[in-house]
Short mmCIF file of C-alpha atoms in Angstrom, two decimals:
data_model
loop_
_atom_site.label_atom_id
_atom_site.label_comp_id
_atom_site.label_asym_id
_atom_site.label_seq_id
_atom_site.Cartn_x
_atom_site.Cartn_y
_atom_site.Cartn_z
CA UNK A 1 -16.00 -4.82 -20.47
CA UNK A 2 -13.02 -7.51 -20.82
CA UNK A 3 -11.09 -8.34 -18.14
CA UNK A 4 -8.58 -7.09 -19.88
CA UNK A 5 -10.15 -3.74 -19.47
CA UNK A 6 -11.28 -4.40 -15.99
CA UNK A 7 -7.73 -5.36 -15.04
CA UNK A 8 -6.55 -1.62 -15.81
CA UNK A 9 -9.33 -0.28 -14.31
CA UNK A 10 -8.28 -2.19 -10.98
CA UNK A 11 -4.90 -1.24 -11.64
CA UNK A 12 -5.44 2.27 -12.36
CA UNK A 13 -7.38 2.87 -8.66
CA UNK A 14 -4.16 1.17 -6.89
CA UNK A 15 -1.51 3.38 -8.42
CA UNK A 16 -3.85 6.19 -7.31
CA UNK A 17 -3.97 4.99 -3.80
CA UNK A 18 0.13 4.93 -3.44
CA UNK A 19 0.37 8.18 -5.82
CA UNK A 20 -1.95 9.55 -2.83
CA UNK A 21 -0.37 8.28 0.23
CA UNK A 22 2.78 10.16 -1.04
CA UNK A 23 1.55 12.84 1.15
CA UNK A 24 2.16 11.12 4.12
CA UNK A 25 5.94 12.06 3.89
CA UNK A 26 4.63 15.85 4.35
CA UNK A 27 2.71 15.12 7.36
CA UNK A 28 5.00 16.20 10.25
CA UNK A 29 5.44 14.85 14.02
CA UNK A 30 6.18 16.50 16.85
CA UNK A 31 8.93 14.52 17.91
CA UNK A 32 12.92 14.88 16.34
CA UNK A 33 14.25 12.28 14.59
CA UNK A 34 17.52 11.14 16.40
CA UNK A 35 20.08 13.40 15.77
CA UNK A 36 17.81 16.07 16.66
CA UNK A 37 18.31 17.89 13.38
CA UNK A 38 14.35 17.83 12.12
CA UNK A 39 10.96 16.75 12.74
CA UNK A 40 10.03 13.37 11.64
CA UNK A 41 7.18 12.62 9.23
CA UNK A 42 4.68 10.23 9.36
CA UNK A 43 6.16 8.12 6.52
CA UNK A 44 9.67 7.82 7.51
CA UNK A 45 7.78 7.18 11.51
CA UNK A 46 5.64 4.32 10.02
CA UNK A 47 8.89 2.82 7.99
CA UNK A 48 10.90 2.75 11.60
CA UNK A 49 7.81 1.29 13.90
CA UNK A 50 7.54 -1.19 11.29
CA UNK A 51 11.33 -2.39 12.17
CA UNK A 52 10.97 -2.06 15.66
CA UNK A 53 7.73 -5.00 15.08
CA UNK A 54 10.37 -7.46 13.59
CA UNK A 55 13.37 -6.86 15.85
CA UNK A 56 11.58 -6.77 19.19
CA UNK A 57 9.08 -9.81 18.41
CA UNK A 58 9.97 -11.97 20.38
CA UNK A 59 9.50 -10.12 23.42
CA UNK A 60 5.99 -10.21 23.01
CA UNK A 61 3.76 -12.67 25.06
CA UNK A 62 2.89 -15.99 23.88
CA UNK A 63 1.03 -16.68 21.60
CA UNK A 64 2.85 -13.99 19.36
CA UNK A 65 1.02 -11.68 17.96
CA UNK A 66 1.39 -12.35 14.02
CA UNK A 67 3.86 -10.66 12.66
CA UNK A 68 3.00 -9.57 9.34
CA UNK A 69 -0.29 -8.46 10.33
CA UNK A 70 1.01 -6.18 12.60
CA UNK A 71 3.49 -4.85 9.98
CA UNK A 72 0.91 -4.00 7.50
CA UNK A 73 -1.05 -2.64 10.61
CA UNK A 74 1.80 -0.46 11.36
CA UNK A 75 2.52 0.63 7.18
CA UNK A 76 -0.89 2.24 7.18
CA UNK A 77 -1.63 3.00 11.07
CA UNK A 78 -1.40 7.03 9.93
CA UNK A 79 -2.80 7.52 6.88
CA UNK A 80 -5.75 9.46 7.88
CA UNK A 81 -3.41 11.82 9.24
CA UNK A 82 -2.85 12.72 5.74
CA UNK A 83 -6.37 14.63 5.92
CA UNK A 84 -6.94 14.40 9.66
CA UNK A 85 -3.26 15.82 10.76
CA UNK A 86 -1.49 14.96 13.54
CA UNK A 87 -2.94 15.30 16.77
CA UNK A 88 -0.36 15.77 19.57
CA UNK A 89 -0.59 12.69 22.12
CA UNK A 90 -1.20 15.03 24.80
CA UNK A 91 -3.24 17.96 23.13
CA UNK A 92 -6.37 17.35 24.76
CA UNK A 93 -8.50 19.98 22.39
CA UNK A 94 -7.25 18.24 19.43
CA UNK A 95 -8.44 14.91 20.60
CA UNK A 96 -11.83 15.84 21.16
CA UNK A 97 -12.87 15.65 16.95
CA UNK A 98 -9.82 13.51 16.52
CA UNK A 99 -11.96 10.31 15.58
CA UNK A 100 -14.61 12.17 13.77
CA UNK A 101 -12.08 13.71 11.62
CA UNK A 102 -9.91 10.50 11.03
CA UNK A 103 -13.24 8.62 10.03
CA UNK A 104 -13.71 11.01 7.45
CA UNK A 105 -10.31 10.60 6.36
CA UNK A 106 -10.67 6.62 5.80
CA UNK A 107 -13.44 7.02 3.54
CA UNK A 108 -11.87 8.82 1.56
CA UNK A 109 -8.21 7.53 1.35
CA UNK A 110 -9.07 3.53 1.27
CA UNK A 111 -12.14 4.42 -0.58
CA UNK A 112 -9.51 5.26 -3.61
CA UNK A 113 -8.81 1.06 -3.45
CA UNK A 114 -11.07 -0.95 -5.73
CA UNK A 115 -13.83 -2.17 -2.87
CA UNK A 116 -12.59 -5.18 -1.83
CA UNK A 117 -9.33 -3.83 -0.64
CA UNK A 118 -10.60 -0.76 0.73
CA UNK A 119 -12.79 -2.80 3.02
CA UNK A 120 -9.45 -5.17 3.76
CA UNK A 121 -7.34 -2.16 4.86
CA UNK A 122 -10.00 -0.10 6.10
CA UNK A 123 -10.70 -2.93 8.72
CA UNK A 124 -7.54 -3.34 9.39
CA UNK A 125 -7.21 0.36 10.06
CA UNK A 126 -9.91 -0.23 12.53
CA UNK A 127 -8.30 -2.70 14.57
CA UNK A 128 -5.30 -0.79 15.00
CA UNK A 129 -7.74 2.33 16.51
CA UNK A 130 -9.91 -0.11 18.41
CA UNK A 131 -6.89 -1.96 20.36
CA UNK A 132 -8.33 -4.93 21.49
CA UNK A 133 -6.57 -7.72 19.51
CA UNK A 134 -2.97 -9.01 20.36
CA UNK A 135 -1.80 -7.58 17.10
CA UNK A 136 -3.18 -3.99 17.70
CA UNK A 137 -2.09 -3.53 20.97
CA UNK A 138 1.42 -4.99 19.84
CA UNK A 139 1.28 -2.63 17.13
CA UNK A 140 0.63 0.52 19.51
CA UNK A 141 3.05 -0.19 21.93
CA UNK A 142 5.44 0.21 19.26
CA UNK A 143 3.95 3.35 18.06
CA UNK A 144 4.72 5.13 21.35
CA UNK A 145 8.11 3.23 22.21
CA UNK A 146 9.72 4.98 19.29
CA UNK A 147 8.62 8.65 20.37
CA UNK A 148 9.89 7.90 23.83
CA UNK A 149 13.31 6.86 22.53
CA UNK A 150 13.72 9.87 20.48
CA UNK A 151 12.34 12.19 22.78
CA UNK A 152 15.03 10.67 25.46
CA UNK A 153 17.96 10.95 22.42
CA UNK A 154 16.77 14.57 21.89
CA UNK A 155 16.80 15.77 25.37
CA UNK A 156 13.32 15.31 26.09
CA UNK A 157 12.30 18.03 23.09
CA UNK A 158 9.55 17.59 22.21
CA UNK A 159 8.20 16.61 26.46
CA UNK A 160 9.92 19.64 27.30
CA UNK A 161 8.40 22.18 24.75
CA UNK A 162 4.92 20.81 25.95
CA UNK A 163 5.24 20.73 29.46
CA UNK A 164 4.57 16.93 29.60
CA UNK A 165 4.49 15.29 32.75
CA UNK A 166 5.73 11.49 34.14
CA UNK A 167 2.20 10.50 34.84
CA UNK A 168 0.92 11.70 31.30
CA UNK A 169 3.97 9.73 29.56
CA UNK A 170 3.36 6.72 32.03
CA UNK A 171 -0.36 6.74 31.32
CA UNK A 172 0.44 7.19 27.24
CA UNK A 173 3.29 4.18 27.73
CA UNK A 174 1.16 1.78 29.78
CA UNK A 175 -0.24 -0.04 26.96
CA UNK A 176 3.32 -1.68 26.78
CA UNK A 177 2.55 -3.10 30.26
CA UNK A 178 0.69 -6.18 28.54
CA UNK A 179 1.80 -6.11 25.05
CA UNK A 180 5.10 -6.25 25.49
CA UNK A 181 6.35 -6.56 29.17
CA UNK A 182 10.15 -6.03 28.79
CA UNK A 183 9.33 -3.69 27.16
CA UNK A 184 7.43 -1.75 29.63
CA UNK A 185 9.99 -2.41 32.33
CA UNK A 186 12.85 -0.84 29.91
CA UNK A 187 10.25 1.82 29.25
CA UNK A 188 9.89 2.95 32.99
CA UNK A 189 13.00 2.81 34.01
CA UNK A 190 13.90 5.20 30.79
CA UNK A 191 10.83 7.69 32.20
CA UNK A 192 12.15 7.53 35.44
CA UNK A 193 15.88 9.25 34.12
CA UNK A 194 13.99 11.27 32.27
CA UNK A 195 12.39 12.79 35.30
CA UNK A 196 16.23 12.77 36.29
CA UNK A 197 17.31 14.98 33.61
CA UNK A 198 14.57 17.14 33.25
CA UNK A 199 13.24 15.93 30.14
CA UNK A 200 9.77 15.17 32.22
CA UNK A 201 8.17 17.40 35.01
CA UNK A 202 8.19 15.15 38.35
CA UNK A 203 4.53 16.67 38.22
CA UNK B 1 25.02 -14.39 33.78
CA UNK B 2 21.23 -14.50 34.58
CA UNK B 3 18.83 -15.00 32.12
CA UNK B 4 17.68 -11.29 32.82
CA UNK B 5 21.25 -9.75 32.56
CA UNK B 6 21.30 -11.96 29.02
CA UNK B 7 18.09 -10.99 28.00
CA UNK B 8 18.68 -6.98 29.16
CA UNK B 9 22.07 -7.21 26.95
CA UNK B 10 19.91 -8.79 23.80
CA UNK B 11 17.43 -6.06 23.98
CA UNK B 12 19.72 -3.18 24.33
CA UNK B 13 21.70 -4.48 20.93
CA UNK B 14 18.10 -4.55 19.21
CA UNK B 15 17.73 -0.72 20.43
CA UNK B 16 21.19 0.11 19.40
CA UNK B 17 20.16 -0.98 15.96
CA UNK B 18 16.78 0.62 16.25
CA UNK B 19 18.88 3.72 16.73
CA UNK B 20 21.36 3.60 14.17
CA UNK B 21 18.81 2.99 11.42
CA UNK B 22 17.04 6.33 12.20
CA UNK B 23 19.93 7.68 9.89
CA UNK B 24 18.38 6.25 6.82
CA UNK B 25 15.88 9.11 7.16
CA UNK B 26 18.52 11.78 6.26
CA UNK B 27 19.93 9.32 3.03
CA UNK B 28 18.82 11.37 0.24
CA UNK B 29 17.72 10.12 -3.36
CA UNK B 30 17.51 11.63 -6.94
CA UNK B 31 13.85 11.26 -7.17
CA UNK B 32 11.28 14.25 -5.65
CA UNK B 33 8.27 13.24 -3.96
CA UNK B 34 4.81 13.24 -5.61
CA UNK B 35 4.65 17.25 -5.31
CA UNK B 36 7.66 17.90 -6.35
CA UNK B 37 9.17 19.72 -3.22
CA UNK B 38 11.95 17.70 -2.40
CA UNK B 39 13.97 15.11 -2.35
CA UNK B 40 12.47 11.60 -1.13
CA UNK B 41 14.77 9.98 1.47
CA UNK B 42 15.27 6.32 1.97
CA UNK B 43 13.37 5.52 5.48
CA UNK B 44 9.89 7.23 3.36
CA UNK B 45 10.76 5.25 0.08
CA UNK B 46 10.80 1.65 2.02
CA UNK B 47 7.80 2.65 3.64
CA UNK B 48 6.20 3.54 0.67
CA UNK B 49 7.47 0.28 -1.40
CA UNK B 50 6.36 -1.77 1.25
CA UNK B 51 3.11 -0.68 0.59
CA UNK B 52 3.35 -0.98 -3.01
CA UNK B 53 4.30 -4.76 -2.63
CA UNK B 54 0.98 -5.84 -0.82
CA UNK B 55 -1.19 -3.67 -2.75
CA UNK B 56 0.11 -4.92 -6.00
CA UNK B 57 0.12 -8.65 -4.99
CA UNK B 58 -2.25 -10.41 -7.28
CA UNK B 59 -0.33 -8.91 -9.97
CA UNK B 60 2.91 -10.89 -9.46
CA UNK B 61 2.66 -14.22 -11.03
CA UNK B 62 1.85 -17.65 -9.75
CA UNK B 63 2.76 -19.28 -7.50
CA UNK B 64 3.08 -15.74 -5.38
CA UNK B 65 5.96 -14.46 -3.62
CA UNK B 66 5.83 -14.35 -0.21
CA UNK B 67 4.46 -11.58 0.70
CA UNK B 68 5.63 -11.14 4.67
CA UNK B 69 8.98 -12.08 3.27
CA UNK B 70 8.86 -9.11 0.78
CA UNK B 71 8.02 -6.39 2.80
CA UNK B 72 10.51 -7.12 5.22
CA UNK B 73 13.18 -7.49 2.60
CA UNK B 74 11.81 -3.79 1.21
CA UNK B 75 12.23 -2.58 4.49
CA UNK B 76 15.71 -2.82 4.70
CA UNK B 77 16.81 -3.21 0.90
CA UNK B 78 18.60 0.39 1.42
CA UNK B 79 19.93 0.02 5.21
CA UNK B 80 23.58 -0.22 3.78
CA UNK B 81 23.27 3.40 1.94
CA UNK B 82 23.18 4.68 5.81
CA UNK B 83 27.43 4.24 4.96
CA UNK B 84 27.43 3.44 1.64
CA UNK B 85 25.45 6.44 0.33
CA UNK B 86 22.90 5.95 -2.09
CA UNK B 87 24.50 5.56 -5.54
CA UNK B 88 22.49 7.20 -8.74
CA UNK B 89 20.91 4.34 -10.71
CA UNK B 90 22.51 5.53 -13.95
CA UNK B 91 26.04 6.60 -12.43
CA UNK B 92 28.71 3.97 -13.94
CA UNK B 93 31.11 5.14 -12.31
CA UNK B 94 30.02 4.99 -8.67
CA UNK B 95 28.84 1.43 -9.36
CA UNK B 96 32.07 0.31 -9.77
CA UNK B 97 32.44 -0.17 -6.28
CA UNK B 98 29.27 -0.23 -4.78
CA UNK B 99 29.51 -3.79 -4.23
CA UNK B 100 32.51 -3.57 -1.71
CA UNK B 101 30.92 -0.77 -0.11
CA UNK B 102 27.75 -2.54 0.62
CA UNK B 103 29.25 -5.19 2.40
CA UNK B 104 31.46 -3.45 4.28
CA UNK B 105 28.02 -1.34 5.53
CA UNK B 106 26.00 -4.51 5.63
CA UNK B 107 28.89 -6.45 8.13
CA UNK B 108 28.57 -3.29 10.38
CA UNK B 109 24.78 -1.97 10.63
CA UNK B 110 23.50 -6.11 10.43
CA UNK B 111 26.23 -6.67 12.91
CA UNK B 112 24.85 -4.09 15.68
CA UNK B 113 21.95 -7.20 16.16
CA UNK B 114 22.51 -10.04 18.21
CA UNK B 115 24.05 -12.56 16.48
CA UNK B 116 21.23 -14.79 15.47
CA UNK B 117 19.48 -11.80 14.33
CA UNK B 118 22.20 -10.42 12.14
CA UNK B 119 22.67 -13.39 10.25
CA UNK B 120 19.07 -13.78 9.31
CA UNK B 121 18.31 -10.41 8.23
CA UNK B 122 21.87 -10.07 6.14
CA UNK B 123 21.01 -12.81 4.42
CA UNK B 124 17.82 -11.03 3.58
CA UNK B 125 19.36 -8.59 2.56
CA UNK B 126 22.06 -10.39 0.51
CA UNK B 127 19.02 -12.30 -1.09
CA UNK B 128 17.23 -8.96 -2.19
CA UNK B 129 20.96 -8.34 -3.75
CA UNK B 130 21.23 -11.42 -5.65
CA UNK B 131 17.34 -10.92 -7.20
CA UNK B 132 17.77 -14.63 -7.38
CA UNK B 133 14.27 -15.57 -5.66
CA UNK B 134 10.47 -14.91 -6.76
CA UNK B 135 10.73 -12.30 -3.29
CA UNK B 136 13.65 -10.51 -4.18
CA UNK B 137 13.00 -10.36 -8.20
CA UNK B 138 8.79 -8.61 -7.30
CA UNK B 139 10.91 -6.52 -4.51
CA UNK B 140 13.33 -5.34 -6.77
CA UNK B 141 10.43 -4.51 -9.79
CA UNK B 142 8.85 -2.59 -7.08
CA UNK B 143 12.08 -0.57 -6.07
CA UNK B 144 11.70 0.55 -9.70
CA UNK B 145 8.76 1.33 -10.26
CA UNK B 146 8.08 3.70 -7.92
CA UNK B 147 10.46 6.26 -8.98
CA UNK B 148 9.71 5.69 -12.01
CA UNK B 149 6.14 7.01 -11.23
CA UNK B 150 7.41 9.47 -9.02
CA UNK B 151 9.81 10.83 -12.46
CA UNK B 152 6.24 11.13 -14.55
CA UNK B 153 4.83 13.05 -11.81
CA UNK B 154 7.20 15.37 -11.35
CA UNK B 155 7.90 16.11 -15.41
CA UNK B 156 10.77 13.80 -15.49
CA UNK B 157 13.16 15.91 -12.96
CA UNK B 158 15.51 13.33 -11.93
CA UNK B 159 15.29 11.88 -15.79
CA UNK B 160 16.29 15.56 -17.15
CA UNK B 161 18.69 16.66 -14.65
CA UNK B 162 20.69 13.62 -15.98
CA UNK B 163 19.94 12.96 -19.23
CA UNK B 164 18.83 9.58 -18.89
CA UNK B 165 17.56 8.14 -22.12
CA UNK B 166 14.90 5.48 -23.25
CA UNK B 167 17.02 2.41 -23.30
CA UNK B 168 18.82 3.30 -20.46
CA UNK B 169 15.16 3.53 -18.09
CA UNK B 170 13.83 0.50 -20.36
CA UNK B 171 16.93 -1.69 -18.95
CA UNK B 172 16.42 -0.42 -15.41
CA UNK B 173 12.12 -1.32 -14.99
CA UNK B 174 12.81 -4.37 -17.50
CA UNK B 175 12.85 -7.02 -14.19
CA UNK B 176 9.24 -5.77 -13.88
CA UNK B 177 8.67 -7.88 -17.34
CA UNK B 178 8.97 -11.47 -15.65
CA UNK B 179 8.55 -10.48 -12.08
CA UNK B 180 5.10 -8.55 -12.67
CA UNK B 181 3.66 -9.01 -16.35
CA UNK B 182 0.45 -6.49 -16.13
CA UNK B 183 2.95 -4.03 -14.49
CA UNK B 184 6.22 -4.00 -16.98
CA UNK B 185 2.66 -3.47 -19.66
CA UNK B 186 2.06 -0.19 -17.25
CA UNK B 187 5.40 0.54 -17.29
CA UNK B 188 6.17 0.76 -21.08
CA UNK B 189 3.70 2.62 -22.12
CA UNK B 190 4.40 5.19 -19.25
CA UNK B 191 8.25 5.41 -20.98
CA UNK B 192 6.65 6.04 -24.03
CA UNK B 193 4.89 8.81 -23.20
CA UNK B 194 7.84 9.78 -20.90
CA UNK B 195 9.53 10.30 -24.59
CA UNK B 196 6.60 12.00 -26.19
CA UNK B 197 6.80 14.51 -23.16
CA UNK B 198 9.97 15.25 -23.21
CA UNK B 199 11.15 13.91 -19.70
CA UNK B 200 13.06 10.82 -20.86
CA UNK B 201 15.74 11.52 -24.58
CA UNK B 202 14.69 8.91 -27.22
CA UNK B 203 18.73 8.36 -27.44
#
């Protein structure tokens, strides 16, 4: 085979990989985007998060967790939804196949790559579930700062039409605690009107 | 003021932008998405050609763009539609002032940042505009590309429903031809089928 034709083979499995991942933009959250006019898909959720990595950088703790590691981390954090779905934060049923299913769901999706960057983003996938690096947990405390913010712009909908309590959002929010302490204060004082308004049960 | 009141009043401008940008999710373009169901919108298209510039990487030329630098521009190379609307690639008419437009958007979304912040990612912006730089020329082949594949998939819709013709989509993906050789290759021959299918008018 030349390289001429192994180029286009190479080629040919990435456009098939972002012809795929189209789908994402039919994948729908729970949460309202801000005017409270729709649902938000995962796309359009992954686009935004990826934003709120840049602007709010610096408010992570030294040393910073790199930046455009965390942004690519971010661009394909939900792509296994595409087959997996989207599992309500606080649908407890759901969660219980939740990794099984998403497993299944990044063989197949970043298995469409040519191998070595299936195995790239695949890993990096990963590290985004596992949590344990400063860029993952960076990464995830943007992923449920956004949902907070639009839940609070919406009137709690979302909270409200599933009963959700202070100490589930606190316990969901925590993770901001370390990665991102202003963050976490801005984040609790937020809950705490929430509570105020009625957007969260007290308990 | 106290370095906490300062800091509170520098976060809650980076939320306030956070915010605003949300409307990008309800700017809608010509193209469909991959199914053909609806109309893509501008929040799921960044995301989307953010993706396409770090899995297409090796194909941009040497030495390589910067890739960081590119998916950031990506991510807000359509911000400014949020006022300015998004203007039909082929529309003369509604280019005529797109320019003045732009800015006008650009000097009041960039300017909801803190100061430091809206300088550096306007000029971004502006930069992307000018397609002056390796990063903004591989952006800008990627922000046409992807409707273009997005046109095949869906039998030409946005093509037909304006009667855009060869030359006319040949002039529009022809920045793919320095900024990413093995792509503007692609790219032709998917225009020349476009033509044998009926999607694009040979004049």
């Amino acid at each position: 085979m030349s390289d001429n034709v192994a180029g286009d083979v190479r080629l040919q499995r990435q456009l098939s990989f972002l012809l795929e991942i189209d789908r994402l933009k039919q994948v729908l959250r729970r949460t309202l985007i801000v005017d409270g006019s729709r649902r938000e898909n995962d796309a359009e959720h992954s686009w935004h998060i990826a934003l709120y990595a840049a602007i709010l950088h610096e408010h992570a703790p030294d040393p910073k967790p790199e930046l455009g590691r965390v942004i690519r981390m971010l661009l394909i954090h939900d792509l296994v939804e595409i087959d997996a779905g989207d599992t309500f934060a606080y649908d407890t049923i759901g969660y219980q196949d939740k990794a099984e299913r998403e497993e299944a769901a990044a063989t197949r999706l970043f298995g469409l790559l040519p191998e070595d960057q299936a195995l790239e983003w695949r890993a990096l996938w990963q590290e985004f579930e596992e949590g344990e690096t400063a860029e993952a947990r960076y990464a995830a405390a943007l992923d449920r700062l956004q949902p907070m913010l639009h839940n609070f712009h919406t009137d709690g909908h979302s909270w409200k039409l599933n009963g959700v309590t202070l100490s589930q959002a606190v316990a969901r929010l925590r993770v901001l605690e370390e990665a991102c302490p202003p963050l976490w204060t801005f984040a609790t004082d937020m809950l705490r009107q929430s509570v105020e308004r009625g957007y969260l049960k007290e308990e």
